Short mmCIF file of C-alpha atoms in Angstrom, two decimals:
data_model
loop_
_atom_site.label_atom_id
_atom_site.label_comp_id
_atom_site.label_asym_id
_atom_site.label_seq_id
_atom_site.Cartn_x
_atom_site.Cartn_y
_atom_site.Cartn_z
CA UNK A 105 0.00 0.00 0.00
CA UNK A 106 1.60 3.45 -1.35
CA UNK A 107 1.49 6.68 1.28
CA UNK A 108 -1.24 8.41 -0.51
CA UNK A 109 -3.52 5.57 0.42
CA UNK A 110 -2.38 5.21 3.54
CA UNK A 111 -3.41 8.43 4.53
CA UNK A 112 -6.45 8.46 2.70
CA UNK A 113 -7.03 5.67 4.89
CA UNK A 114 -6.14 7.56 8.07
CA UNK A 115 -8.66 9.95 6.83
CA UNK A 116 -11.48 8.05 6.19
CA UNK A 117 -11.14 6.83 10.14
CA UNK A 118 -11.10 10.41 11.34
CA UNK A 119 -14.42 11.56 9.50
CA UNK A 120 -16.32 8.39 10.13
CA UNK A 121 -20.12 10.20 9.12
CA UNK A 122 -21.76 6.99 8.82
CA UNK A 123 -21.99 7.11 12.81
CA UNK A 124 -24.35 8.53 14.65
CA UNK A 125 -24.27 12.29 15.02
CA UNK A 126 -21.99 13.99 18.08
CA UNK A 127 -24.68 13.69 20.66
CA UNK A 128 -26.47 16.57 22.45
CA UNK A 129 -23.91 19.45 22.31
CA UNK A 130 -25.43 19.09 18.78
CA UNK A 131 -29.51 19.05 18.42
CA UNK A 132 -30.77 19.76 14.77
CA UNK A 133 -31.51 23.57 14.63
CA UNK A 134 -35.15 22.99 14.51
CA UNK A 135 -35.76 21.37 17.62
CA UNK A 136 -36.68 23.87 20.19
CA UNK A 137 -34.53 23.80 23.56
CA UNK A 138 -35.70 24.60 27.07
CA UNK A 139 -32.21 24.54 28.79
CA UNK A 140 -31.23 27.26 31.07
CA UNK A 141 -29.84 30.35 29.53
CA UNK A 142 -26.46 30.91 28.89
CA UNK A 143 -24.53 33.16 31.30
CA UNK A 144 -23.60 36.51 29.91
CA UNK A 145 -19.78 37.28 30.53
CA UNK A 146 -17.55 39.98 29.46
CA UNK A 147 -16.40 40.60 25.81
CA UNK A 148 -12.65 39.69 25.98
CA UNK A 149 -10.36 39.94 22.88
CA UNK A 150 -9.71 37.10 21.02
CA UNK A 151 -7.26 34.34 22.62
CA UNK A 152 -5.14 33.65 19.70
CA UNK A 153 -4.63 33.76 16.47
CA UNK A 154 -4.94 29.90 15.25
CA UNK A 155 -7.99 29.60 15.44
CA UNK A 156 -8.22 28.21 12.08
CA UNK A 157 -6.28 24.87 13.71
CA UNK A 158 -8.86 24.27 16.03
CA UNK A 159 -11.95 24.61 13.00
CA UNK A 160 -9.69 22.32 11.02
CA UNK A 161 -9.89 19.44 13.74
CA UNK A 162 -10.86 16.47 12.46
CA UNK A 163 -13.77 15.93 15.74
CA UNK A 164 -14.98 19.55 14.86
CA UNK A 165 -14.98 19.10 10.91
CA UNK A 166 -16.71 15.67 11.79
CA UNK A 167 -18.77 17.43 13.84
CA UNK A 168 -19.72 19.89 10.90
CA UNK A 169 -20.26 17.15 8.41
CA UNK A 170 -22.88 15.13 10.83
CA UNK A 171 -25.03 18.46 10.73
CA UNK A 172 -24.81 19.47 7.17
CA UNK A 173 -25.97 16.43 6.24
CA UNK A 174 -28.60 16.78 9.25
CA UNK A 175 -29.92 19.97 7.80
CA UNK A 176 -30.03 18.81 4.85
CA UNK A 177 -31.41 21.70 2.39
CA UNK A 178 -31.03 22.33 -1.41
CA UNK A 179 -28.17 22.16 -3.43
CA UNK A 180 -26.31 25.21 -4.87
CA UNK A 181 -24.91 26.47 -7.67
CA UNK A 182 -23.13 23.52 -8.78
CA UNK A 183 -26.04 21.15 -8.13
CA UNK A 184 -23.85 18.89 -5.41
CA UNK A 185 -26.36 17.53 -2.80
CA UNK A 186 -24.89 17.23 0.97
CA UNK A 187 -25.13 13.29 0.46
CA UNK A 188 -22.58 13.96 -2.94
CA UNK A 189 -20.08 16.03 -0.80
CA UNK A 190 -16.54 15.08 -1.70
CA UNK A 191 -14.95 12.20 -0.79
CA UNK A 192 -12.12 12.33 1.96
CA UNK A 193 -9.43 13.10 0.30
CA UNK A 194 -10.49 16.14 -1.36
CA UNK A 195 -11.49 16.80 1.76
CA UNK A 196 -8.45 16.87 2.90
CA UNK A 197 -7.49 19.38 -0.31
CA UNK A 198 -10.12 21.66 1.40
CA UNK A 199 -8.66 21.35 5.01
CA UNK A 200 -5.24 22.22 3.74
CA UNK A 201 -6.61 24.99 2.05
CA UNK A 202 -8.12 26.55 5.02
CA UNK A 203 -4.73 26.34 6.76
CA UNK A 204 -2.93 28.36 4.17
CA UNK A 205 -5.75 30.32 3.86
CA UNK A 206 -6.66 30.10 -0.16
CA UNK A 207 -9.80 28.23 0.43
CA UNK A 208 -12.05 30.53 -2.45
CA UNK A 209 -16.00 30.27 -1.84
CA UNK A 210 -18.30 29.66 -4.87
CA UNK A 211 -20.92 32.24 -5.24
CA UNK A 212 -24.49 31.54 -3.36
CA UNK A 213 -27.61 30.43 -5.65
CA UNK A 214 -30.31 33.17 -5.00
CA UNK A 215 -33.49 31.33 -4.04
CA UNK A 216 -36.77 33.39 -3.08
CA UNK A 217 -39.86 32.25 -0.93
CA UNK A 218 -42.79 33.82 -0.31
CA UNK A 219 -43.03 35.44 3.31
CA UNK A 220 -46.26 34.26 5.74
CA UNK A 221 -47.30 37.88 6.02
CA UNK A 222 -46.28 39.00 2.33
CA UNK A 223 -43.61 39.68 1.07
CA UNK A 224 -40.24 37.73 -0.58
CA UNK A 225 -37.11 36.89 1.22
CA UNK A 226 -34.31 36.23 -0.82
CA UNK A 227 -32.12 33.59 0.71
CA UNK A 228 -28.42 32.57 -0.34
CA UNK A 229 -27.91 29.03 -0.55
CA UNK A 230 -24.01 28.15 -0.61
CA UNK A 231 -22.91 25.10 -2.08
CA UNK A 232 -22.92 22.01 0.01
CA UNK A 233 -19.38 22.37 0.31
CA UNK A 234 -19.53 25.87 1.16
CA UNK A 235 -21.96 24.62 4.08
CA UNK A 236 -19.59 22.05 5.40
CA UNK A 237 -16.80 24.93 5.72
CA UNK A 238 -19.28 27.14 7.39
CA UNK A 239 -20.47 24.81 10.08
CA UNK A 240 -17.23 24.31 10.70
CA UNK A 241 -16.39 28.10 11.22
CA UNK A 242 -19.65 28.34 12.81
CA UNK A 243 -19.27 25.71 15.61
CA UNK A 244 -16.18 27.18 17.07
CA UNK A 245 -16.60 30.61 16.75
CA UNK A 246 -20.21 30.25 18.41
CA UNK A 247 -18.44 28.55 21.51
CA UNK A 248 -15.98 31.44 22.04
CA UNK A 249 -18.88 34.52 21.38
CA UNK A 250 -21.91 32.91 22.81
CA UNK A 251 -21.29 33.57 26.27
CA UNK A 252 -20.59 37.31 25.80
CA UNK A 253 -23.51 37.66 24.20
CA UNK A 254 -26.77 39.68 26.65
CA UNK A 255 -29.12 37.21 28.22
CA UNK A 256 -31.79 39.28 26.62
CA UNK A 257 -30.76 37.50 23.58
CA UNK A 258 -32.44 34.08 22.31
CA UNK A 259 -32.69 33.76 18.08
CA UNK A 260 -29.95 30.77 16.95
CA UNK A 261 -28.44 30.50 20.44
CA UNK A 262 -27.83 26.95 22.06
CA UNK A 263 -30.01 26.50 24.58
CA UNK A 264 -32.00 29.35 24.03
CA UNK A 265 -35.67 29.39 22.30
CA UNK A 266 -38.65 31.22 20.79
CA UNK A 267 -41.01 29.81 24.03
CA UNK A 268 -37.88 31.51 26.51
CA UNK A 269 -37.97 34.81 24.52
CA UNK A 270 -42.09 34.47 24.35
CA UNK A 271 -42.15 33.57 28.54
CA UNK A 272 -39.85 36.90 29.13
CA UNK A 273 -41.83 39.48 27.30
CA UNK A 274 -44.55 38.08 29.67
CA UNK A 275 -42.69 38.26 32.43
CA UNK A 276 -42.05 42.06 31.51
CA UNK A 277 -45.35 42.85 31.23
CA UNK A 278 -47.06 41.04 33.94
CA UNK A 279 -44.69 42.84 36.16
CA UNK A 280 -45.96 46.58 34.88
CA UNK A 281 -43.87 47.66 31.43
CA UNK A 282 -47.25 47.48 30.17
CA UNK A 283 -46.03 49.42 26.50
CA UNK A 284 -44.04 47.88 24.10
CA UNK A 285 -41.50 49.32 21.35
CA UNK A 286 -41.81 46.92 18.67
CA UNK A 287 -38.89 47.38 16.36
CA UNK A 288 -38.72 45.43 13.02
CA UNK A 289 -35.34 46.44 10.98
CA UNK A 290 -35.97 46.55 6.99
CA UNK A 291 -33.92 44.26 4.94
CA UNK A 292 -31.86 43.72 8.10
CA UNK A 293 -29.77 40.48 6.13
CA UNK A 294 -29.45 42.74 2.90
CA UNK A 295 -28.31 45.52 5.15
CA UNK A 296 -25.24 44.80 6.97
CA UNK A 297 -22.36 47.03 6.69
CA UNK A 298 -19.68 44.16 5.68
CA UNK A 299 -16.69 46.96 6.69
CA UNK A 300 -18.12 47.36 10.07
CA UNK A 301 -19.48 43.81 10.55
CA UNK A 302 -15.42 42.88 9.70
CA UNK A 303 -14.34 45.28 12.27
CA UNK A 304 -16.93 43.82 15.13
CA UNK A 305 -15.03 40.23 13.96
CA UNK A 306 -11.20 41.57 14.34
CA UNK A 307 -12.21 42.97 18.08
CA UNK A 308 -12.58 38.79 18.83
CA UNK A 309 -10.39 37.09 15.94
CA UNK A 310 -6.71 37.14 15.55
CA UNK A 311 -6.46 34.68 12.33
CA UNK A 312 -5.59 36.91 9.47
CA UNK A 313 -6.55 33.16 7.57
CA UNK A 314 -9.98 33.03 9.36
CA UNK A 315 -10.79 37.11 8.68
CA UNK A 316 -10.06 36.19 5.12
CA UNK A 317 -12.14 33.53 4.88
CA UNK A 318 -15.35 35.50 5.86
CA UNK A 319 -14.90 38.73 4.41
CA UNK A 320 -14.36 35.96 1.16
CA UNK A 321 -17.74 34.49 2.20
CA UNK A 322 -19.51 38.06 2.32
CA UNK A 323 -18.15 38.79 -0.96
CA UNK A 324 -18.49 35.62 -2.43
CA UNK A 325 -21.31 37.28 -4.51
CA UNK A 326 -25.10 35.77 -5.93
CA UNK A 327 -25.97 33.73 -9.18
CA UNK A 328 -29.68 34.69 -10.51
CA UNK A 329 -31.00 33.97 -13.69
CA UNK A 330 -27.03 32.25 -14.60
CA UNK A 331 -25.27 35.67 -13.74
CA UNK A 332 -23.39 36.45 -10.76
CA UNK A 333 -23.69 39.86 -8.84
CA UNK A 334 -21.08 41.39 -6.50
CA UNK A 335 -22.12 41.46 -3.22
CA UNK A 336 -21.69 44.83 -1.64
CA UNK A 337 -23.49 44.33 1.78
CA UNK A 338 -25.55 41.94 3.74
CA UNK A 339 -25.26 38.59 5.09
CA UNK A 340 -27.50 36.06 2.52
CA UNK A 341 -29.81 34.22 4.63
CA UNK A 342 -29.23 29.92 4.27
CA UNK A 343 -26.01 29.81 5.28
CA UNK A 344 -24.94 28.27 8.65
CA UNK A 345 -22.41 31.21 9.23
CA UNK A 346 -25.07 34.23 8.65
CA UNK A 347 -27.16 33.50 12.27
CA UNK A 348 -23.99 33.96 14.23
CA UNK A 349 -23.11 37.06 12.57
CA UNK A 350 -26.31 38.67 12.64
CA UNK A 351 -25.88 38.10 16.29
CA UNK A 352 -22.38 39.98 16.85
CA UNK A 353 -23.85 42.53 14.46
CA UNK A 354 -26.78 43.42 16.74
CA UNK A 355 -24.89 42.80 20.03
CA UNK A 356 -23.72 46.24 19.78
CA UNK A 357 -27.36 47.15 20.02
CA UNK A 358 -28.25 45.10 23.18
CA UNK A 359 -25.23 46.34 24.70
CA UNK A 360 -26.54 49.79 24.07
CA UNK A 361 -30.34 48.71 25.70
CA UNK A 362 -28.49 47.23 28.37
CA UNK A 363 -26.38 50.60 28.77
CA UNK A 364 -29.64 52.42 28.87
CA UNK A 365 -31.00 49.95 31.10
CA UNK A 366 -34.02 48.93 29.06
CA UNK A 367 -35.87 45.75 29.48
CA UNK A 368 -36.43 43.96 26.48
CA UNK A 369 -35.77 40.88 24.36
CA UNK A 370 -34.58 40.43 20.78
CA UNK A 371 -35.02 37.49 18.76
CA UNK A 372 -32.73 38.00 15.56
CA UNK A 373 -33.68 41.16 13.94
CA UNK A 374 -36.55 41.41 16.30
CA UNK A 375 -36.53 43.78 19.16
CA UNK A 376 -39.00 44.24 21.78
CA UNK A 377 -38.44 46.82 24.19
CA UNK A 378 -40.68 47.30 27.48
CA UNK A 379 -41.29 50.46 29.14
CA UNK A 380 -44.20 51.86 31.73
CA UNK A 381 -45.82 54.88 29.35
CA UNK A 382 -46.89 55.28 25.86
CA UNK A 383 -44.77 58.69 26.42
CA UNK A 384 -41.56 56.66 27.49
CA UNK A 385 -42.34 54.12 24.63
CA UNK A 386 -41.93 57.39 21.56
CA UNK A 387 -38.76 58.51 23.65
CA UNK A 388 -37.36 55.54 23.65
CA UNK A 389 -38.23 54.47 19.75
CA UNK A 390 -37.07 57.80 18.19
CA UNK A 391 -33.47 57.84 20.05
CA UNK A 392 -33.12 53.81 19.51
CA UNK A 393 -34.03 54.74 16.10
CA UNK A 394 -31.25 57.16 15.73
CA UNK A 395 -28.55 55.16 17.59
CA UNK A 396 -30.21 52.26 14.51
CA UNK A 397 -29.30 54.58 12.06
CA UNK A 398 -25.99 56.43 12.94
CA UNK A 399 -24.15 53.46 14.73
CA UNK A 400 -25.28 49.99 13.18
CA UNK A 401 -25.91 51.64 9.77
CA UNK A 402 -29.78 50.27 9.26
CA UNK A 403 -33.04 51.22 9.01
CA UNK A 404 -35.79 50.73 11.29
CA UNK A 405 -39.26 49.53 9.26
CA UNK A 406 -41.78 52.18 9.98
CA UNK A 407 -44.49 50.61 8.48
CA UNK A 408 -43.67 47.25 10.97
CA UNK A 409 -42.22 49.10 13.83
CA UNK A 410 -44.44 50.86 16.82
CA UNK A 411 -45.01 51.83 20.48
CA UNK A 412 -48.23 50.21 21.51
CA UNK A 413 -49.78 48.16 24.26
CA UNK A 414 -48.36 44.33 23.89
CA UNK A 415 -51.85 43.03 23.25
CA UNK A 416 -52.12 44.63 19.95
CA UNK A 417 -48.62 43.62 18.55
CA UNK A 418 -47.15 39.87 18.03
CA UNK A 419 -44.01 38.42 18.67
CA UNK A 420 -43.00 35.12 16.79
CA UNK A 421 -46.51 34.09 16.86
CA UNK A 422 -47.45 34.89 20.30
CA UNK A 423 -49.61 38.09 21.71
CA UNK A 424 -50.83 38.34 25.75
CA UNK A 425 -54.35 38.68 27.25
CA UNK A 426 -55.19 42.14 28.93
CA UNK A 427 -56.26 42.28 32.64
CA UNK A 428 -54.46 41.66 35.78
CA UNK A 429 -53.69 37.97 34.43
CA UNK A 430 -51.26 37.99 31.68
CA UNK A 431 -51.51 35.09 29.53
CA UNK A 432 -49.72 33.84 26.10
CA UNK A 433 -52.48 33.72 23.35
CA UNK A 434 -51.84 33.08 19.65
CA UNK A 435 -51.25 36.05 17.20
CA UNK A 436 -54.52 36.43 15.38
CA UNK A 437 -52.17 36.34 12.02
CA UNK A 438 -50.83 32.82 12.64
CA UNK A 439 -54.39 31.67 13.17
CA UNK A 440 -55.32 32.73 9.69
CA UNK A 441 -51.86 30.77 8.25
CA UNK A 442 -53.12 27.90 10.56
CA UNK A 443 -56.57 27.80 9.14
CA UNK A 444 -55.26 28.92 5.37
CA UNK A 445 -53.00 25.76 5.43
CA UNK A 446 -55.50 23.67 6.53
CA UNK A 447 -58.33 24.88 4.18
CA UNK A 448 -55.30 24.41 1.47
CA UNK A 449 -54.96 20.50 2.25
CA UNK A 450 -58.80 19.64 2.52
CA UNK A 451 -59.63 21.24 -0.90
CA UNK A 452 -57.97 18.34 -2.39
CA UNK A 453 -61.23 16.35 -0.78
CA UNK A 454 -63.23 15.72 -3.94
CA UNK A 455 -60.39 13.02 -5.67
CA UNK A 456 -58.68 11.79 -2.61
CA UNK A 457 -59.53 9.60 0.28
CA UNK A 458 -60.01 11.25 3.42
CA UNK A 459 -57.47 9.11 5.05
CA UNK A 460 -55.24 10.71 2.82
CA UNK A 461 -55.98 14.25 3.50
CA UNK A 462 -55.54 13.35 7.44
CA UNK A 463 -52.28 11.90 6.32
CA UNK A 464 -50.94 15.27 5.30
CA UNK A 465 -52.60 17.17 7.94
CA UNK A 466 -50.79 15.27 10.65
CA UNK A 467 -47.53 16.46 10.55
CA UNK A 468 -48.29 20.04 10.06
CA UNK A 469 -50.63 19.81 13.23
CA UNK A 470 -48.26 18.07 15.27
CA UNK A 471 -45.91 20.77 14.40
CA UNK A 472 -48.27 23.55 14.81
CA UNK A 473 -48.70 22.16 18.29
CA UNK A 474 -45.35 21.90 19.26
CA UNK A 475 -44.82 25.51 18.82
CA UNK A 476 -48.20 26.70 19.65
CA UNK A 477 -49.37 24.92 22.27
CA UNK A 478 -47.13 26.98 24.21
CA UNK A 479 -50.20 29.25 24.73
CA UNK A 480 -52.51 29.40 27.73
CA UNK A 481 -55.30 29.71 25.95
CA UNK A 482 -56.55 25.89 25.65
CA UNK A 483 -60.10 26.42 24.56
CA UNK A 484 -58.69 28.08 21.07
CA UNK A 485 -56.93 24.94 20.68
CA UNK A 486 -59.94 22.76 21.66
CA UNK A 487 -61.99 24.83 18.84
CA UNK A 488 -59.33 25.01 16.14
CA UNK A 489 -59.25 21.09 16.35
CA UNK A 490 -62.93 20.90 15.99
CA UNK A 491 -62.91 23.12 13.10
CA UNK A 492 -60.95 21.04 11.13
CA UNK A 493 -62.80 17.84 12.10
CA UNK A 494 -65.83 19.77 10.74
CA UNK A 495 -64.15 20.33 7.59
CA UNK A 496 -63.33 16.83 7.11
CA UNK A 497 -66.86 15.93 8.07
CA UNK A 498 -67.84 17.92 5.47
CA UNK A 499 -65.84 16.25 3.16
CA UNK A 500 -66.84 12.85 3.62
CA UNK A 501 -70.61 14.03 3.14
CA UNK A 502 -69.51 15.42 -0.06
CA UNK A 503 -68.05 12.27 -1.00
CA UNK A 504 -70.88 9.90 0.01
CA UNK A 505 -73.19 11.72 -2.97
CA UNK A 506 -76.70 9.93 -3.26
CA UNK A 507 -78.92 10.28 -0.26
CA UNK A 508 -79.42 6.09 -0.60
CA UNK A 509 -75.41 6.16 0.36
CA UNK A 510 -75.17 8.83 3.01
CA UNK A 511 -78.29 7.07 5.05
CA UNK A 512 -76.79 3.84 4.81
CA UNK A 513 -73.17 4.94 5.55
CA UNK A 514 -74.81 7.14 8.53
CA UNK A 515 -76.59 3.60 9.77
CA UNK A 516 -73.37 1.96 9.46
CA UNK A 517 -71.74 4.39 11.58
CA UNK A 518 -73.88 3.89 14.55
CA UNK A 519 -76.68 6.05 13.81
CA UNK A 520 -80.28 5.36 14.31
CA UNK A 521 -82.61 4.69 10.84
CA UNK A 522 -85.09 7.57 11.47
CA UNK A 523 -82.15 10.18 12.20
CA UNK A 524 -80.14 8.76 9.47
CA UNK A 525 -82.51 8.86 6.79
CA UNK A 526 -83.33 12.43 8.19
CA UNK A 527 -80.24 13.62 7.90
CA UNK A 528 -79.82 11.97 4.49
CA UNK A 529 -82.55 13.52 2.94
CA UNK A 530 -81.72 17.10 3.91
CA UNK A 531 -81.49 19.96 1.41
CA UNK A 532 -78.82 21.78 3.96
CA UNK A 533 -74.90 22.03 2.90
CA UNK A 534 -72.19 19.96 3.57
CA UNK A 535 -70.63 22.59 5.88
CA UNK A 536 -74.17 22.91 8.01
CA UNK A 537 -74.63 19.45 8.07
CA UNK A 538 -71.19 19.12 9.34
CA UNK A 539 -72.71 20.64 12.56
CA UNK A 540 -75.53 18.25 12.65
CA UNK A 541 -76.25 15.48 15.52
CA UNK A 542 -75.99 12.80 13.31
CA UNK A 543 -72.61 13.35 11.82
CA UNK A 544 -70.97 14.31 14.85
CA UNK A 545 -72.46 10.70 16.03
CA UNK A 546 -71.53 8.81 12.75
CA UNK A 547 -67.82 10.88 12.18
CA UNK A 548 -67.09 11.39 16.21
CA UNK A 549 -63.81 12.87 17.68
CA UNK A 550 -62.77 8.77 18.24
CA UNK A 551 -63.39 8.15 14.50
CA UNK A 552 -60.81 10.85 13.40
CA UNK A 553 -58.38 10.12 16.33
CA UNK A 554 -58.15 6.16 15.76
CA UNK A 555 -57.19 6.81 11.71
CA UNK A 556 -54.11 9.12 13.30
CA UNK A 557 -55.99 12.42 13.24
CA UNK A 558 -53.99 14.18 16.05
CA UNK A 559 -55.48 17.09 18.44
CA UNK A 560 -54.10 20.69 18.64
CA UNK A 561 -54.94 19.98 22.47
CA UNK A 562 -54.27 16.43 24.00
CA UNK A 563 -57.26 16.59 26.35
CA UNK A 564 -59.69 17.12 23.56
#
């Protein structure tokens, strides 16, 4: 056996991905976390300046491989899939790139989506190879800034969550900061100054290699339509690195609130800030505005942005109750997705099978739960459950046709002849006779639950 295989043999043991991922320092990004928050400690400069050793471990590139290919995602520009990455020993070409620091970055694909409240984002997706080197970036530098980041922080954070930011807005405002400044900053990914984003990342880096590597990343530039456009500013959204340094962007803001002594909580490029008085509330959004503008180089969205009492705004998803109880209750807006979505899956009723349609509403409502049933407000969750057993009720009338069908179906189902044949011979809609005694008898809460219809509240 010559050296070159040797070693790509030596290789191949190091980055092992066909085991199981690196345990629970690393949960998949989605899953939400309830772990205490992390402690906030004192910027210090950065340690050294190899840190591009420690990315370039073989546990930490392993590491970075297991959640790539966790994440999965699209391809980019050059179509590889994270199951096609390269094999180990241009792998290794890659690592000793990064150690020399000549590793180049492909420009990202430009991909847009439709927003939930209007709107496109434009997201960046980097190659899958682009991803990998990211991670790998990501994972270390995340360890060394995360704890000087303000506990009043929680968007992509370990151990921090939407239901943690959610729970201390309510905290604030059950405990009489009863006005909220609501600030939403425009195009804040498009935005970012990359000369003073690289300056924020000197303060903590010493790797000349490593500062190359992301200012190449911010400039890597975007393909549309087969052409490839400089890129001047921002951080494209869809890569692993662009979370982290949205955070160290907008520390400098929470370090200002925190200065001021403020009470609020920021979730990315959302910022919540609670004070006693409307009056306080305008003081506070026009100079926060201004420090926005001047220091960070953004722009507040006026149209999204406002001082106003909690229970009028939302934050990711959530609004509170009024009175001397504050309570979590869903944002009106994500009902309407919720009930859009649904109403979007059961118009496919008339050619499929109903066990079909409940097929592909399962998921969604098991993950609408997980996130929403964070409210206190059970009995919405007890009604939007019924409302889409209605509609499915509905849809099996529909489907049943003759009035000879939908008695004997009804009969079949438990009900009695007279109220079956009743019911069958009725001139009402579908969606009325969804309501009616029979159906609820014939298509009952049981009947949807044991064909793996789940419940937006267990109890119901």
């Amino acid at each position: 056996m010559n050296l070159r295989s040797d070693k790509r043999l030596n290789i191949q043991g190091e980055l092992d991905f066909s085991s199981s991922g690196p345990g629970e320092a690393q949960e998949p990004r989605g899953k939400e976390s309830e772990s205490p928050p992390a402690t906030h400690e004192h910027e210090s400069p950065a340690r050294t300046d190899r840190v591009m050793e420690e990315i370039c471990d073989w546990g930490n590139l392993k590491e970075a491989m297991w959640q790539v290919k966790a994440n999965k995602g699209s391809a980019g520009i050059d179509g590889m899939s994270v199951d096609e990455l390269p094999d180990y020993a241009e792998l290794l070409v890659v690592r000793d790139q990064l150690l020399v620091g000549t590793y180049e970055p492909q420009p990202v694909k430009r991909v847009e989506i439709p927003k939930p409240d209007g709107g496109i984002r434009k997201l960046g997706i980097p190659t899958a190879l682009d991803r990998f080197v990211q991670q790998a970036v990501m994972q270390v530098l995340q360890r060394q800034w995360d704890p000087t980041f303000s506990d009043s922080s929680y968007g992509f954070r370990p151990g921090r969550s939407t239901h943690q930011a959610v729970a201390q807005a309510q905290q604030y405002i059950a405990a009489g900061y009863g006005w909220v400044v609501d600030l939403d900053l425009e195009k804040f990914f498009d935005r970012v100054n990359h000369d003073k984003l690289m300056g924020q990342i000197a303060k903590r880096v010493g790797d000349k290699r490593l500062l190359r590597l992301i200012r190449a990343f911010l400039n890597a530039g975007v393909m549309e339509n087969g052409l490839v456009s400089p890129s001047v500013e921002g951080t494209p959204q869809g890569g692993p690195l662009s979370p982290l340094l949205s955070n160290l962007v907008l520390d400098e803001l929470d370090r200002e609130l925190e200065r001021r002594g403020h009470r609020f909580v920021r979730y990315a490029d959302d910022s919540n800030i609670y004070v006693r008085s409307e009056r306080a509330g305008q003081r506070v959004m026009d100079s926060i505005r201004r420090f926005i503008t001047k220091q960070l180089k953004l722009k507040v969205n006026d149209k999204k942005s406002a001082v106003a009492r909690p229970q009028g705004r939302k934050f990711l998803g959530f609004s509170f109750t009024g009175g001397s109880v504050i309570r979590r209750r869903i944002a009106p807006k994500a009902i309407e997705r919720f009930k859009e979505r649904i109403r979007e899956i059961t118009r496919q009723g008339r050619g499929v099978s109903v066990e079909r349609i409940m097929a592909a509403l399962a998921p969604y409502m098991r993950g609408w739960r997980g996130y929403f049933g964070f409210c206190e407000t059970p009995s919405l969750l007890i009604d939007l459950t019924g409302w889409v057993r209605l509609r499915l009720r509905a849809i099996l009338w529909r489907q049943w046709k003759t009035q000879r069908r939908r008695r004997a179906m009804l009969i079949q189902l438990g009900v009695r002849g007279r109220l079956a044949a009743k019911t069958a011979a009725s001139g009402l809609g579908p969606w009325h006779l969804a309501h009616s005694k029979a159906l609820h008898i014939a298509l009952s809460n049981a009947y949807f639950r044991d064909r793996g219809l789940p419940s937006l509240f267990e109890q119901c």
